[in-house]
mmCIF file of C-alpha atoms in Angstrom:
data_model
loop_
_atom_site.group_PDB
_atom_site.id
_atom_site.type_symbol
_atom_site.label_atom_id
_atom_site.label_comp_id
_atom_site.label_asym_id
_atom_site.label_seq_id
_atom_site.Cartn_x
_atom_site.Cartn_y
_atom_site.Cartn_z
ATOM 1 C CA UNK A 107 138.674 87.821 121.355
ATOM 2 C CA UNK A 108 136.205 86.074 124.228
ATOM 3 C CA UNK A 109 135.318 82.310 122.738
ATOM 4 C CA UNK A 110 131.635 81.461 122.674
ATOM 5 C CA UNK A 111 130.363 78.812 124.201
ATOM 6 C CA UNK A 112 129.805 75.721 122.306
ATOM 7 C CA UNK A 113 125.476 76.306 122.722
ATOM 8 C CA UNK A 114 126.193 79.613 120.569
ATOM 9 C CA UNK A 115 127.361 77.605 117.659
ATOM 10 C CA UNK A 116 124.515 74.819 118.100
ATOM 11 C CA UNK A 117 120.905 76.863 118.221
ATOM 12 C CA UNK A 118 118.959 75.336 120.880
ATOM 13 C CA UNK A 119 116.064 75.846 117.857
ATOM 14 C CA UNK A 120 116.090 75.607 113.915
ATOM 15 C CA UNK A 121 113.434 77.172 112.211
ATOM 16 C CA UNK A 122 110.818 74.668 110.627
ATOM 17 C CA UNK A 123 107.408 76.244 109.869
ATOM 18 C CA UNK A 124 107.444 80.213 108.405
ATOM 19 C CA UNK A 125 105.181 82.525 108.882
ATOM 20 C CA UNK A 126 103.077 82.250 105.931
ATOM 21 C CA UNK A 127 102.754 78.549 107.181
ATOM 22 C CA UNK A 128 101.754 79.732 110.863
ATOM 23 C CA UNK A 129 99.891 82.088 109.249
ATOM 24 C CA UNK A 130 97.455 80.318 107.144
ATOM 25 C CA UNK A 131 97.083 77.512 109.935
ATOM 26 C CA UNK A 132 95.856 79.521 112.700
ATOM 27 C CA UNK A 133 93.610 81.535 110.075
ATOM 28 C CA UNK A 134 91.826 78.840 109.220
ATOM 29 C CA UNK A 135 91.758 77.384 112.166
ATOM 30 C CA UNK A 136 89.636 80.097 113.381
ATOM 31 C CA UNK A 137 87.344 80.787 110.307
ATOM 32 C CA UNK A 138 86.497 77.171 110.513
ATOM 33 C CA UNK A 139 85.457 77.698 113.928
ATOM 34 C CA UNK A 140 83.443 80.252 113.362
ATOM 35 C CA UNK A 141 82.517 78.505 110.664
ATOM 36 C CA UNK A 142 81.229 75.413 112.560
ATOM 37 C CA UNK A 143 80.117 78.165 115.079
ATOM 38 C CA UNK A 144 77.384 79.400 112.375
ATOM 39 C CA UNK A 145 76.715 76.563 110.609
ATOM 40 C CA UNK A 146 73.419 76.287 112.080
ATOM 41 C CA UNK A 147 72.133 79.005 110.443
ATOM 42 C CA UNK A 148 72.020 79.735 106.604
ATOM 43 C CA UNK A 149 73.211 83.158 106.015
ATOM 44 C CA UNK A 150 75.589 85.706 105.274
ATOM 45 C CA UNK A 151 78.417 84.722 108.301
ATOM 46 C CA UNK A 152 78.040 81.708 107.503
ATOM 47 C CA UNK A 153 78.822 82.129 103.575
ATOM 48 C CA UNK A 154 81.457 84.505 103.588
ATOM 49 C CA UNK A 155 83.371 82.552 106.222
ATOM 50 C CA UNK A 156 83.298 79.702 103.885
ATOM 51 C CA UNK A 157 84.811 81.631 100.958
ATOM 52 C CA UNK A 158 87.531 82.623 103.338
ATOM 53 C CA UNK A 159 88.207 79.352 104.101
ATOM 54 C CA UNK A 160 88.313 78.450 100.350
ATOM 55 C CA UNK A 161 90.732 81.474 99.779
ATOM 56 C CA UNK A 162 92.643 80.547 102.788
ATOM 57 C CA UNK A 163 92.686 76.719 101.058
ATOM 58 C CA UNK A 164 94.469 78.214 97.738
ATOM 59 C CA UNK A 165 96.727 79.963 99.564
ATOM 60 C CA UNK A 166 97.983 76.652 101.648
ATOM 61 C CA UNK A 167 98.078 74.397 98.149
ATOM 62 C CA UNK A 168 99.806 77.124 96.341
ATOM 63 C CA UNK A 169 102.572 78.122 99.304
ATOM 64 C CA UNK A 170 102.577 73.955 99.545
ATOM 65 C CA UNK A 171 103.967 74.463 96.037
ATOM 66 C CA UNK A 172 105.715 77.612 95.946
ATOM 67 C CA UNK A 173 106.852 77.690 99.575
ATOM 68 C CA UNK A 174 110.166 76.757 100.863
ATOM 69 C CA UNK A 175 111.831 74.009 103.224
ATOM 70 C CA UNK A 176 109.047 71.907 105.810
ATOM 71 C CA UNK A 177 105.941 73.885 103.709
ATOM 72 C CA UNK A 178 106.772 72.430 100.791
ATOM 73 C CA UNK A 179 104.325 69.104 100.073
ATOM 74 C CA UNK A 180 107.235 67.811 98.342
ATOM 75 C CA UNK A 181 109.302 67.768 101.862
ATOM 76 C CA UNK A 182 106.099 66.431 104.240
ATOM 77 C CA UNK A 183 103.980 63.472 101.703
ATOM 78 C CA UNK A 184 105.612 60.232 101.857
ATOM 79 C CA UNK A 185 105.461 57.199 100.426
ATOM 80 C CA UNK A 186 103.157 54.578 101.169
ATOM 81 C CA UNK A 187 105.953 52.229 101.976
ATOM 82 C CA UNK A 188 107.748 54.961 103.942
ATOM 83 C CA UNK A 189 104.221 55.867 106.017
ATOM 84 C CA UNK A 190 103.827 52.084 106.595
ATOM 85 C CA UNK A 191 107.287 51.840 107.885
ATOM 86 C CA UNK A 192 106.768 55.123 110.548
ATOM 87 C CA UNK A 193 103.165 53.672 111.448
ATOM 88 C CA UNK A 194 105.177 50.397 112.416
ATOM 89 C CA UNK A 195 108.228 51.711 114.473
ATOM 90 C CA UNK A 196 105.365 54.007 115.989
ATOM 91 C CA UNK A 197 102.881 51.538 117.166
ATOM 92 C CA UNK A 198 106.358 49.696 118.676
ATOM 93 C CA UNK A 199 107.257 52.369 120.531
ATOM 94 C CA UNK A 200 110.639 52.937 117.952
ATOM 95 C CA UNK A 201 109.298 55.934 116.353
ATOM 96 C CA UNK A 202 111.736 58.163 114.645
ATOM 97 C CA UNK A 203 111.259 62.198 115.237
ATOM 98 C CA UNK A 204 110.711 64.175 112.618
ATOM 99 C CA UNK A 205 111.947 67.508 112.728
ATOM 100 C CA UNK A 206 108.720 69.075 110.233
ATOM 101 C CA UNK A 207 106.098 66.977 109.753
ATOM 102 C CA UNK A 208 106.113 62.731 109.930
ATOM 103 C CA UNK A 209 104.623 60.600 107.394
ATOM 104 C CA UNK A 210 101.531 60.373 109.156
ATOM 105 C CA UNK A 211 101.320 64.317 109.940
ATOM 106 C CA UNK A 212 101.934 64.837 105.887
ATOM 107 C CA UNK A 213 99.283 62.623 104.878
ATOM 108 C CA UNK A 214 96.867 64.250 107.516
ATOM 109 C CA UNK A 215 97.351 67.331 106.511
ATOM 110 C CA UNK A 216 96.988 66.346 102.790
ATOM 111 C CA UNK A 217 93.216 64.741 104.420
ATOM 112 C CA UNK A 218 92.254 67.984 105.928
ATOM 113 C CA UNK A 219 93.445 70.160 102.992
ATOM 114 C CA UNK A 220 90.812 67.702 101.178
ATOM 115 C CA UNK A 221 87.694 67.638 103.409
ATOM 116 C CA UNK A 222 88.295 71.472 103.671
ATOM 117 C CA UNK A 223 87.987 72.021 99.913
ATOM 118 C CA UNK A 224 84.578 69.048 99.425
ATOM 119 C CA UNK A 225 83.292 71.161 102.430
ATOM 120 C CA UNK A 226 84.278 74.590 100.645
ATOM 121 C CA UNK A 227 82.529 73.057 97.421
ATOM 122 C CA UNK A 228 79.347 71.710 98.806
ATOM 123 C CA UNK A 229 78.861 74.891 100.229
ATOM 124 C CA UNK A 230 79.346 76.707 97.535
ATOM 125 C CA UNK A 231 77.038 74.266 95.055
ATOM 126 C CA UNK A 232 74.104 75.159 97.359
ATOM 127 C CA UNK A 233 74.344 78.651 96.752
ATOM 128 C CA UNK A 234 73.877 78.006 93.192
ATOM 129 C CA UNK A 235 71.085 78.137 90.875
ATOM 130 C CA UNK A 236 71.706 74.708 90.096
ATOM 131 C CA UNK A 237 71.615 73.215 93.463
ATOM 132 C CA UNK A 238 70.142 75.613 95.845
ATOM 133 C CA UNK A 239 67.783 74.052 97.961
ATOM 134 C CA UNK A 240 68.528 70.208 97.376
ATOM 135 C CA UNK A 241 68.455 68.330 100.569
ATOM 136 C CA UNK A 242 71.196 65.417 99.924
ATOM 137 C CA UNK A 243 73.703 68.705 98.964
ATOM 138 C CA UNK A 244 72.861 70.091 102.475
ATOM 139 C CA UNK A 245 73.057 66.910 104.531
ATOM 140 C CA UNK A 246 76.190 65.820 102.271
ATOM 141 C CA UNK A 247 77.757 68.896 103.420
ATOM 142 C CA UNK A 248 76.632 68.981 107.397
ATOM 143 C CA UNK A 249 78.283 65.191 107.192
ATOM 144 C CA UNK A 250 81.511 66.314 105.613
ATOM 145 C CA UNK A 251 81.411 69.182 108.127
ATOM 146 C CA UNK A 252 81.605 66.037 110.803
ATOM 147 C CA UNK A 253 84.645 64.267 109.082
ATOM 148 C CA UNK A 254 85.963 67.265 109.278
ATOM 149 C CA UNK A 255 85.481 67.683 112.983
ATOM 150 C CA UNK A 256 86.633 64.257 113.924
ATOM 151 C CA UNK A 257 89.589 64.739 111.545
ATOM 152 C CA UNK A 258 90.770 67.971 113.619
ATOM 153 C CA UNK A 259 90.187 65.834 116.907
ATOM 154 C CA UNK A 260 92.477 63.392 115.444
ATOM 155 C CA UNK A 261 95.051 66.065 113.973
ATOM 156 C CA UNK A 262 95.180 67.526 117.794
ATOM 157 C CA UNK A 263 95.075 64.082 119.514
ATOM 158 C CA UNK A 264 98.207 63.055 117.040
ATOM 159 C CA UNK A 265 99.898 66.384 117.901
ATOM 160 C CA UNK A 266 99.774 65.978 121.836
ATOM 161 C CA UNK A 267 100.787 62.360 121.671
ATOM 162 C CA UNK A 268 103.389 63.001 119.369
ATOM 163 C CA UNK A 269 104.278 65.667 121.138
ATOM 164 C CA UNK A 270 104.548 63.896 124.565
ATOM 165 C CA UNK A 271 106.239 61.009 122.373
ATOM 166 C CA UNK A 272 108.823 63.595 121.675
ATOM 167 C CA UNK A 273 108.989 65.826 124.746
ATOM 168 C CA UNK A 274 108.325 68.121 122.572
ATOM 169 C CA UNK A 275 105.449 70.750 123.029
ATOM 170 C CA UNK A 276 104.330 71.216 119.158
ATOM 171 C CA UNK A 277 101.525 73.628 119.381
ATOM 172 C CA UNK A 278 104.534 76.113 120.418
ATOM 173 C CA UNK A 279 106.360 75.309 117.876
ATOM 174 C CA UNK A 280 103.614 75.832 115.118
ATOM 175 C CA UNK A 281 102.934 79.396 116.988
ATOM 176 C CA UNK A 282 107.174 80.356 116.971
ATOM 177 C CA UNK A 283 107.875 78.141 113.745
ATOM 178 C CA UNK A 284 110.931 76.939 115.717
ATOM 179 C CA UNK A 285 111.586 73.578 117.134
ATOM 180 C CA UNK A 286 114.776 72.002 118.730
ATOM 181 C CA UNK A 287 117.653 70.703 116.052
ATOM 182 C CA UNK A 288 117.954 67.423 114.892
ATOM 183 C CA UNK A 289 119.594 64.590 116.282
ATOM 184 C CA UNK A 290 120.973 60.929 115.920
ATOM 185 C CA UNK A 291 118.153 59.099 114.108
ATOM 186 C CA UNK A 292 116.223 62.198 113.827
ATOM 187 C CA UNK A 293 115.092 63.280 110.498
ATOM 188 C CA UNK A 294 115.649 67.143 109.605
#
């Protein structure tokens, strides 16, 4: 029998995100592009491409639930005490890697998730009866629609630096779900 080498028994990477993870990130990534993309226009595109970013929405909170490992909400939302902590070492230049997401990254993602479904529901309200037509529902959900613009600037601008932080490139690893293994202070 020919021995392996020892880099056969240690995977250069562990899977961390799955593909209904990937999946539902890079989906709604682009419907809320498009989404943005037609905002300036009230019509059918427009609509529909916020109900599939609503159904796109459930899907995340209930795999969030349901899913296993780093999809899990369970495995990625943090304390406050332990998101205070990671804000600290980071700001000093001691921040620990994460293998899924850090404290911060959870509670982003738990921020987006959230402006998502107020944008989601404003839109929807204004198709209704009950609301159709009212300015402050319109202009309350063109200013949500810039939160959530300036939160995906700072999602991306957290992922590069934490990324570069890490020597790590990220956006791969949310497109292959794979990332390298942990080690010392690392947390898997």
């Amino acid at each position: 029998m020919i021995p392996r080498p020892s880099s056969a028994l240690s995977p250069s990477k562990v899977p961390v995100w799955d593909r209904p993870v990937r999946l539902l990130h890079w989906t709604q990534a682009i419907v809320l592009a498009l989404a943005w993309w037609t905002g300036s226009e009230i019509g059918p595109a427009h609509e529909y491409l916020g109900y599939a970013a609503g159904v796109l929405l459930a899907a995340r909170i209930g795999w969030g639930f349901a899913g296993a490992g780093h999809a899990r909400f369970a495995n990625f939302v943090a304390s406050r005490a332990r998101t205070r902590d990671y804000a600290r070492r980071l700001v000093a230049g001691r921040a620990v890697r994460y293998v899924g997401h850090n404290p911060l990254g959870g509670w982003m993602i738990l921020w987006l998730l959230t402006c998502i479904a107020a944008l989601v529901l404003t839109g929807w309200l204004y198709t209704t009866d009950w609301l159709w037509g009212y300015g402050w529902l319109a202009q309350l959900h063109a200013i949500l629609g810039w939160v959530l613009l300036a939160s995906v600037c700072m999602h991306v601008t957290g992922v590069i630096g934490t990324g570069i932080a890490q020597r790590e490139n990220l956006v791969a690893a949310m497109i292959t779900g794979r990332k390298r293994p942990p080690a010392g202070d690392d947390v898997p």
